[in-house]
Amino acid sequence: MLAGQQELAVDSDVQWLFRQGDLVLGPIIASQVVEKLYAGELTPDSPVAPAGERDFRSLRDTAAFQVHIARFEAQGRVAATMLVEQAKNQRRVKVLGGVAAGVALLLGVAGWYIARNAAVYGWFGAEEEGDGITMDPPTIRLAQSRAGDEDLFAYPSNDPRRPDRAPGTGTGTSTGTSAKPAGTAVASATSRPPRTGSVSTDPDGLEMAQQFDQSAINRVVSGNRATLFRCFKEEAERTPGLAAKIPMEFVIGNDGRVAKLWVDNPQFKQGPLYDCLFTELKKWPFKSYDGERATVGLSFNIGKRG
């Protein structure tokens, strides 16, 4: 009965005044008041009063409009719930889109990497015997100085394969015609300063401090040596009919980065091949370490030498 009376009051021709700030506006009929409520021009707290009266009260406290206020607020709650669900859906779409973009990027990078390796090394990876390029097993030892590299400490050796070591002596000096380059440091068992770390034995019988992990270095060399094949293939394209043995050595700094490179072939001590090799070597992920620096020796054979 009360709801019917309220509906009747809204549909009646009773005129109402409403207040906005300091202004009193109207008169309008009740149905227009309801229209302004749903249009957002009035709120449930907007003060209203029948025309000719000065006793204003909020719409929600006015019996004639309470049913419409309840409906209005219910619709507002439904709309708010829909907005929350809409926001959640948008976030889901963004997350799924981000995941899809990430997967697409990974697939693209993987495809590029596979295509690059296929183009450079063949579909089945780098082959040591492929394209006329082979690599001898690597050698790893303590870094030694060369001419112009006084920061690398030299240890004496009787290894005839090392031109910077004097054959047949334990002092690093030669009794024959060969001589050490100027500026090369030479150590003896008595002059070597004390060192800390793990101890290894040099082929000359000297004990030397060493903290780099040879097996770890070997793993990095084995896993990345194929990246150098591209440099040799490009050099072979620049020099048709190239057939040469190209020994090289590089020093791994304590930060795990390749710091120096020597190519022991007069034809390639500098130039595009050297630059390409050095650029690739500096990408190799060696671990940082303490103590004496490590030198890695590699030797590549290109083409068939008659």
PDB file of N, CA, C and O in Angstrom, residues 237-288:
ATOM      1  N   GLU A 237      86.290 -16.338 -47.491  1.00  0.00           N
ATOM      2  CA  GLU A 237      85.597 -15.689 -48.604  1.00  0.00           C
ATOM      3  C   GLU A 237      86.395 -14.484 -49.106  1.00  0.00           C
ATOM      4  O   GLU A 237      86.402 -14.187 -50.298  1.00  0.00           O
ATOM      5  N   ARG A 238      87.065 -13.778 -48.165  1.00  0.00           N
ATOM      6  CA  ARG A 238      87.888 -12.634 -48.579  1.00  0.00           C
ATOM      7  C   ARG A 238      89.170 -13.089 -49.273  1.00  0.00           C
ATOM      8  O   ARG A 238      89.730 -12.368 -50.101  1.00  0.00           O
ATOM      9  N   THR A 239      89.639 -14.283 -48.894  1.00  0.00           N
ATOM     10  CA  THR A 239      90.908 -14.783 -49.438  1.00  0.00           C
ATOM     11  C   THR A 239      90.665 -16.149 -50.066  1.00  0.00           C
ATOM     12  O   THR A 239      90.883 -17.196 -49.427  1.00  0.00           O
ATOM     13  N   PRO A 240      90.189 -16.204 -51.297  1.00  0.00           N
ATOM     14  CA  PRO A 240      89.910 -17.505 -51.942  1.00  0.00           C
ATOM     15  C   PRO A 240      91.154 -18.380 -51.966  1.00  0.00           C
ATOM     16  O   PRO A 240      92.272 -17.911 -52.182  1.00  0.00           O
ATOM     17  N   GLY A 241      90.965 -19.658 -51.732  1.00  0.00           N
ATOM     18  CA  GLY A 241      92.069 -20.606 -51.747  1.00  0.00           C
ATOM     19  C   GLY A 241      92.920 -20.569 -50.495  1.00  0.00           C
ATOM     20  O   GLY A 241      94.014 -21.153 -50.473  1.00  0.00           O
ATOM     21  N   LEU A 242      92.431 -19.894 -49.446  1.00  0.00           N
ATOM     22  CA  LEU A 242      93.207 -19.777 -48.210  1.00  0.00           C
ATOM     23  C   LEU A 242      93.420 -21.157 -47.587  1.00  0.00           C
ATOM     24  O   LEU A 242      92.490 -21.933 -47.430  1.00  0.00           O
ATOM     25  N   ALA A 243      94.651 -21.462 -47.251  1.00  0.00           N
ATOM     26  CA  ALA A 243      94.995 -22.690 -46.543  1.00  0.00           C
ATOM     27  C   ALA A 243      96.103 -22.328 -45.559  1.00  0.00           C
ATOM     28  O   ALA A 243      97.215 -21.986 -45.964  1.00  0.00           O
ATOM     29  N   ALA A 244      95.769 -22.347 -44.259  1.00  0.00           N
ATOM     30  CA  ALA A 244      96.743 -21.887 -43.273  1.00  0.00           C
ATOM     31  C   ALA A 244      96.432 -22.476 -41.913  1.00  0.00           C
ATOM     32  O   ALA A 244      95.302 -22.864 -41.625  1.00  0.00           O
ATOM     33  N   LYS A 245      97.469 -22.535 -41.087  1.00  0.00           N
ATOM     34  CA  LYS A 245      97.315 -22.864 -39.668  1.00  0.00           C
ATOM     35  C   LYS A 245      97.356 -21.547 -38.909  1.00  0.00           C
ATOM     36  O   LYS A 245      98.297 -20.763 -39.092  1.00  0.00           O
ATOM     37  N   ILE A 246      96.352 -21.307 -38.092  1.00  0.00           N
ATOM     38  CA  ILE A 246      96.254 -20.018 -37.404  1.00  0.00           C
ATOM     39  C   ILE A 246      96.195 -20.266 -35.896  1.00  0.00           C
ATOM     40  O   ILE A 246      95.117 -20.485 -35.322  1.00  0.00           O
ATOM     41  N   PRO A 247      97.374 -20.258 -35.232  1.00  0.00           N
ATOM     42  CA  PRO A 247      97.380 -20.376 -33.770  1.00  0.00           C
ATOM     43  C   PRO A 247      96.998 -19.034 -33.149  1.00  0.00           C
ATOM     44  O   PRO A 247      97.281 -17.960 -33.711  1.00  0.00           O
ATOM     45  N   MET A 248      96.386 -19.065 -31.985  1.00  0.00           N
ATOM     46  CA  MET A 248      96.011 -17.835 -31.298  1.00  0.00           C
ATOM     47  C   MET A 248      96.003 -18.096 -29.804  1.00  0.00           C
ATOM     48  O   MET A 248      95.859 -19.229 -29.346  1.00  0.00           O
ATOM     49  N   GLU A 249      96.209 -17.048 -29.042  1.00  0.00           N
ATOM     50  CA  GLU A 249      96.133 -17.113 -27.589  1.00  0.00           C
ATOM     51  C   GLU A 249      95.348 -15.916 -27.091  1.00  0.00           C
ATOM     52  O   GLU A 249      95.446 -14.824 -27.665  1.00  0.00           O
ATOM     53  N   PHE A 250      94.593 -16.128 -26.028  1.00  0.00           N
ATOM     54  CA  PHE A 250      93.902 -14.991 -25.420  1.00  0.00           C
ATOM     55  C   PHE A 250      93.980 -15.108 -23.909  1.00  0.00           C
ATOM     56  O   PHE A 250      94.061 -16.201 -23.344  1.00  0.00           O
ATOM     57  N   VAL A 251      93.993 -13.946 -23.255  1.00  0.00           N
ATOM     58  CA  VAL A 251      94.099 -13.870 -21.800  1.00  0.00           C
ATOM     59  C   VAL A 251      92.724 -13.572 -21.219  1.00  0.00           C
ATOM     60  O   VAL A 251      92.023 -12.672 -21.688  1.00  0.00           O
ATOM     61  N   ILE A 252      92.345 -14.344 -20.222  1.00  0.00           N
ATOM     62  CA  ILE A 252      91.078 -14.116 -19.517  1.00  0.00           C
ATOM     63  C   ILE A 252      91.377 -13.279 -18.279  1.00  0.00           C
ATOM     64  O   ILE A 252      92.110 -13.707 -17.392  1.00  0.00           O
ATOM     65  N   GLY A 253      90.818 -12.074 -18.229  1.00  0.00           N
ATOM     66  CA  GLY A 253      91.021 -11.218 -17.068  1.00  0.00           C
ATOM     67  C   GLY A 253      90.306 -11.765 -15.839  1.00  0.00           C
ATOM     68  O   GLY A 253      89.477 -12.666 -15.924  1.00  0.00           O
ATOM     69  N   ASN A 254      90.637 -11.214 -14.671  1.00  0.00           N
ATOM     70  CA  ASN A 254      90.012 -11.685 -13.436  1.00  0.00           C
ATOM     71  C   ASN A 254      88.508 -11.428 -13.403  1.00  0.00           C
ATOM     72  O   ASN A 254      87.785 -12.049 -12.619  1.00  0.00           O
ATOM     73  N   ASP A 255      88.026 -10.528 -14.256  1.00  0.00           N
ATOM     74  CA  ASP A 255      86.579 -10.278 -14.316  1.00  0.00           C
ATOM     75  C   ASP A 255      85.856 -11.264 -15.222  1.00  0.00           C
ATOM     76  O   ASP A 255      84.638 -11.171 -15.406  1.00  0.00           O
ATOM     77  N   GLY A 256      86.591 -12.232 -15.803  1.00  0.00           N
ATOM     78  CA  GLY A 256      85.961 -13.214 -16.680  1.00  0.00           C
ATOM     79  C   GLY A 256      85.855 -12.764 -18.122  1.00  0.00           C
ATOM     80  O   GLY A 256      85.300 -13.485 -18.955  1.00  0.00           O
ATOM     81  N   ARG A 257      86.386 -11.597 -18.443  1.00  0.00           N
ATOM     82  CA  ARG A 257      86.338 -11.075 -19.814  1.00  0.00           C
ATOM     83  C   ARG A 257      87.679 -11.309 -20.511  1.00  0.00           C
ATOM     84  O   ARG A 257      88.737 -11.210 -19.883  1.00  0.00           O
ATOM     85  N   VAL A 258      87.609 -11.613 -21.784  1.00  0.00           N
ATOM     86  CA  VAL A 258      88.847 -11.758 -22.556  1.00  0.00           C
ATOM     87  C   VAL A 258      89.485 -10.376 -22.716  1.00  0.00           C
ATOM     88  O   VAL A 258      88.861  -9.450 -23.236  1.00  0.00           O
ATOM     89  N   ALA A 259      90.722 -10.248 -22.224  1.00  0.00           N
ATOM     90  CA  ALA A 259      91.367  -8.939 -22.180  1.00  0.00           C
ATOM     91  C   ALA A 259      92.388  -8.737 -23.301  1.00  0.00           C
ATOM     92  O   ALA A 259      92.597  -7.604 -23.741  1.00  0.00           O
ATOM     93  N   LYS A 260      93.022  -9.820 -23.754  1.00  0.00           N
ATOM     94  CA  LYS A 260      94.056  -9.682 -24.790  1.00  0.00           C
ATOM     95  C   LYS A 260      93.930 -10.840 -25.770  1.00  0.00           C
ATOM     96  O   LYS A 260      93.476 -11.920 -25.408  1.00  0.00           O
ATOM     97  N   LEU A 261      94.334 -10.579 -26.977  1.00  0.00           N
ATOM     98  CA  LEU A 261      94.329 -11.618 -28.011  1.00  0.00           C
ATOM     99  C   LEU A 261      95.572 -11.472 -28.867  1.00  0.00           C
ATOM    100  O   LEU A 261      95.940 -10.361 -29.256  1.00  0.00           O
ATOM    101  N   TRP A 262      96.232 -12.593 -29.115  1.00  0.00           N
ATOM    102  CA  TRP A 262      97.331 -12.628 -30.065  1.00  0.00           C
ATOM    103  C   TRP A 262      97.007 -13.669 -31.131  1.00  0.00           C
ATOM    104  O   TRP A 262      96.592 -14.792 -30.797  1.00  0.00           O
ATOM    105  N   VAL A 263      97.153 -13.329 -32.385  1.00  0.00           N
ATOM    106  CA  VAL A 263      97.023 -14.283 -33.489  1.00  0.00           C
ATOM    107  C   VAL A 263      98.429 -14.525 -34.019  1.00  0.00           C
ATOM    108  O   VAL A 263      99.065 -13.624 -34.580  1.00  0.00           O
ATOM    109  N   ASP A 264      98.933 -15.725 -33.792  1.00  0.00           N
ATOM    110  CA  ASP A 264     100.329 -16.024 -34.127  1.00  0.00           C
ATOM    111  C   ASP A 264     100.468 -16.485 -35.572  1.00  0.00           C
ATOM    112  O   ASP A 264     100.947 -17.592 -35.862  1.00  0.00           O
ATOM    113  N   ASN A 265     100.025 -15.632 -36.462  1.00  0.00           N
ATOM    114  CA  ASN A 265     100.208 -15.846 -37.890  1.00  0.00           C
ATOM    115  C   ASN A 265     100.459 -14.463 -38.491  1.00  0.00           C
ATOM    116  O   ASN A 265      99.620 -13.572 -38.344  1.00  0.00           O
ATOM    117  N   PRO A 266     101.620 -14.240 -39.100  1.00  0.00           N
ATOM    118  CA  PRO A 266     101.964 -12.891 -39.572  1.00  0.00           C
ATOM    119  C   PRO A 266     100.877 -12.264 -40.442  1.00  0.00           C
ATOM    120  O   PRO A 266     100.709 -11.044 -40.449  1.00  0.00           O
ATOM    121  N   GLN A 267     100.150 -13.090 -41.163  1.00  0.00           N
ATOM    122  CA  GLN A 267      99.148 -12.559 -42.089  1.00  0.00           C
ATOM    123  C   GLN A 267      97.911 -12.010 -41.356  1.00  0.00           C
ATOM    124  O   GLN A 267      97.197 -11.154 -41.880  1.00  0.00           O
ATOM    125  N   PHE A 268      97.687 -12.468 -40.119  1.00  0.00           N
ATOM    126  CA  PHE A 268      96.437 -12.122 -39.444  1.00  0.00           C
ATOM    127  C   PHE A 268      96.642 -11.518 -38.058  1.00  0.00           C
ATOM    128  O   PHE A 268      95.741 -11.563 -37.220  1.00  0.00           O
ATOM    129  N   LYS A 269      97.840 -10.958 -37.801  1.00  0.00           N
ATOM    130  CA  LYS A 269      98.055 -10.319 -36.503  1.00  0.00           C
ATOM    131  C   LYS A 269      97.120  -9.135 -36.299  1.00  0.00           C
ATOM    132  O   LYS A 269      96.771  -8.797 -35.165  1.00  0.00           O
ATOM    133  N   GLN A 270      96.712  -8.501 -37.358  1.00  0.00           N
ATOM    134  CA  GLN A 270      95.736  -7.412 -37.322  1.00  0.00           C
ATOM    135  C   GLN A 270      94.821  -7.570 -38.524  1.00  0.00           C
ATOM    136  O   GLN A 270      95.113  -8.347 -39.432  1.00  0.00           O
ATOM    137  N   GLY A 271      93.734  -6.825 -38.532  1.00  0.00           N
ATOM    138  CA  GLY A 271      92.840  -6.870 -39.684  1.00  0.00           C
ATOM    139  C   GLY A 271      91.472  -7.426 -39.359  1.00  0.00           C
ATOM    140  O   GLY A 271      91.131  -7.672 -38.197  1.00  0.00           O
ATOM    141  N   PRO A 272      90.649  -7.659 -40.379  1.00  0.00           N
ATOM    142  CA  PRO A 272      89.261  -8.095 -40.162  1.00  0.00           C
ATOM    143  C   PRO A 272      89.134  -9.404 -39.389  1.00  0.00           C
ATOM    144  O   PRO A 272      88.258  -9.533 -38.542  1.00  0.00           O
ATOM    145  N   LEU A 273      90.005 -10.381 -39.658  1.00  0.00           N
ATOM    146  CA  LEU A 273      89.913 -11.649 -38.946  1.00  0.00           C
ATOM    147  C   LEU A 273      90.205 -11.452 -37.463  1.00  0.00           C
ATOM    148  O   LEU A 273      89.482 -11.946 -36.597  1.00  0.00           O
ATOM    149  N   TYR A 274      91.261 -10.703 -37.169  1.00  0.00           N
ATOM    150  CA  TYR A 274      91.619 -10.417 -35.776  1.00  0.00           C
ATOM    151  C   TYR A 274      90.463  -9.719 -35.066  1.00  0.00           C
ATOM    152  O   TYR A 274      90.075 -10.094 -33.944  1.00  0.00           O
ATOM    153  N   ASP A 275      89.912  -8.687 -35.703  1.00  0.00           N
ATOM    154  CA  ASP A 275      88.818  -7.922 -35.090  1.00  0.00           C
ATOM    155  C   ASP A 275      87.603  -8.807 -34.838  1.00  0.00           C
ATOM    156  O   ASP A 275      86.956  -8.720 -33.792  1.00  0.00           O
ATOM    157  N   CYS A 276      87.280  -9.666 -35.799  1.00  0.00           N
ATOM    158  CA  CYS A 276      86.124 -10.551 -35.656  1.00  0.00           C
ATOM    159  C   CYS A 276      86.343 -11.533 -34.509  1.00  0.00           C
ATOM    160  O   CYS A 276      85.454 -11.744 -33.660  1.00  0.00           O
ATOM    161  N   LEU A 277      87.532 -12.121 -34.435  1.00  0.00           N
ATOM    162  CA  LEU A 277      87.835 -13.081 -33.369  1.00  0.00           C
ATOM    163  C   LEU A 277      87.770 -12.419 -31.997  1.00  0.00           C
ATOM    164  O   LEU A 277      87.176 -12.952 -31.056  1.00  0.00           O
ATOM    165  N   PHE A 278      88.353 -11.242 -31.875  1.00  0.00           N
ATOM    166  CA  PHE A 278      88.382 -10.536 -30.586  1.00  0.00           C
ATOM    167  C   PHE A 278      86.958 -10.162 -30.149  1.00  0.00           C
ATOM    168  O   PHE A 278      86.585 -10.285 -28.983  1.00  0.00           O
ATOM    169  N   THR A 279      86.153  -9.705 -31.123  1.00  0.00           N
ATOM    170  CA  THR A 279      84.769  -9.342 -30.807  1.00  0.00           C
ATOM    171  C   THR A 279      83.994 -10.544 -30.281  1.00  0.00           C
ATOM    172  O   THR A 279      83.252 -10.446 -29.295  1.00  0.00           O
ATOM    173  N   GLU A 280      84.154 -11.697 -30.918  1.00  0.00           N
ATOM    174  CA  GLU A 280      83.436 -12.892 -30.469  1.00  0.00           C
ATOM    175  C   GLU A 280      83.959 -13.388 -29.126  1.00  0.00           C
ATOM    176  O   GLU A 280      83.184 -13.777 -28.256  1.00  0.00           O
ATOM    177  N   LEU A 281      85.272 -13.363 -28.945  1.00  0.00           N
ATOM    178  CA  LEU A 281      85.855 -13.863 -27.699  1.00  0.00           C
ATOM    179  C   LEU A 281      85.402 -13.043 -26.495  1.00  0.00           C
ATOM    180  O   LEU A 281      85.208 -13.588 -25.399  1.00  0.00           O
ATOM    181  N   LYS A 282      85.229 -11.744 -26.690  1.00  0.00           N
ATOM    182  CA  LYS A 282      84.808 -10.895 -25.574  1.00  0.00           C
ATOM    183  C   LYS A 282      83.381 -11.193 -25.130  1.00  0.00           C
ATOM    184  O   LYS A 282      82.951 -10.739 -24.080  1.00  0.00           O
ATOM    185  N   LYS A 283      82.636 -11.971 -25.929  1.00  0.00           N
ATOM    186  CA  LYS A 283      81.279 -12.364 -25.546  1.00  0.00           C
ATOM    187  C   LYS A 283      81.259 -13.666 -24.753  1.00  0.00           C
ATOM    188  O   LYS A 283      80.228 -14.024 -24.197  1.00  0.00           O
ATOM    189  N   TRP A 284      82.375 -14.387 -24.709  1.00  0.00           N
ATOM    190  CA  TRP A 284      82.380 -15.694 -24.061  1.00  0.00           C
ATOM    191  C   TRP A 284      82.202 -15.529 -22.553  1.00  0.00           C
ATOM    192  O   TRP A 284      82.895 -14.710 -21.915  1.00  0.00           O
ATOM    193  N   PRO A 285      81.311 -16.321 -21.940  1.00  0.00           N
ATOM    194  CA  PRO A 285      80.930 -16.097 -20.532  1.00  0.00           C
ATOM    195  C   PRO A 285      81.815 -16.826 -19.533  1.00  0.00           C
ATOM    196  O   PRO A 285      81.368 -17.734 -18.828  1.00  0.00           O
ATOM    197  N   PHE A 286      83.071 -16.421 -19.443  1.00  0.00           N
ATOM    198  CA  PHE A 286      83.926 -17.008 -18.420  1.00  0.00           C
ATOM    199  C   PHE A 286      83.543 -16.458 -17.048  1.00  0.00           C
ATOM    200  O   PHE A 286      83.053 -15.333 -16.930  1.00  0.00           O
ATOM    201  N   LYS A 287      83.794 -17.247 -16.000  1.00  0.00           N
ATOM    202  CA  LYS A 287      83.509 -16.799 -14.642  1.00  0.00           C
ATOM    203  C   LYS A 287      84.665 -15.950 -14.126  1.00  0.00           C
ATOM    204  O   LYS A 287      85.822 -16.158 -14.494  1.00  0.00           O
ATOM    205  N   SER A 288      84.347 -14.986 -13.274  1.00  0.00           N
ATOM    206  CA  SER A 288      85.411 -14.185 -12.652  1.00  0.00           C
ATOM    207  C   SER A 288      86.173 -15.059 -11.649  1.00  0.00           C
ATOM    208  O   SER A 288      85.642 -16.046 -11.140  1.00  0.00           O
TER     209      SER A 288
END
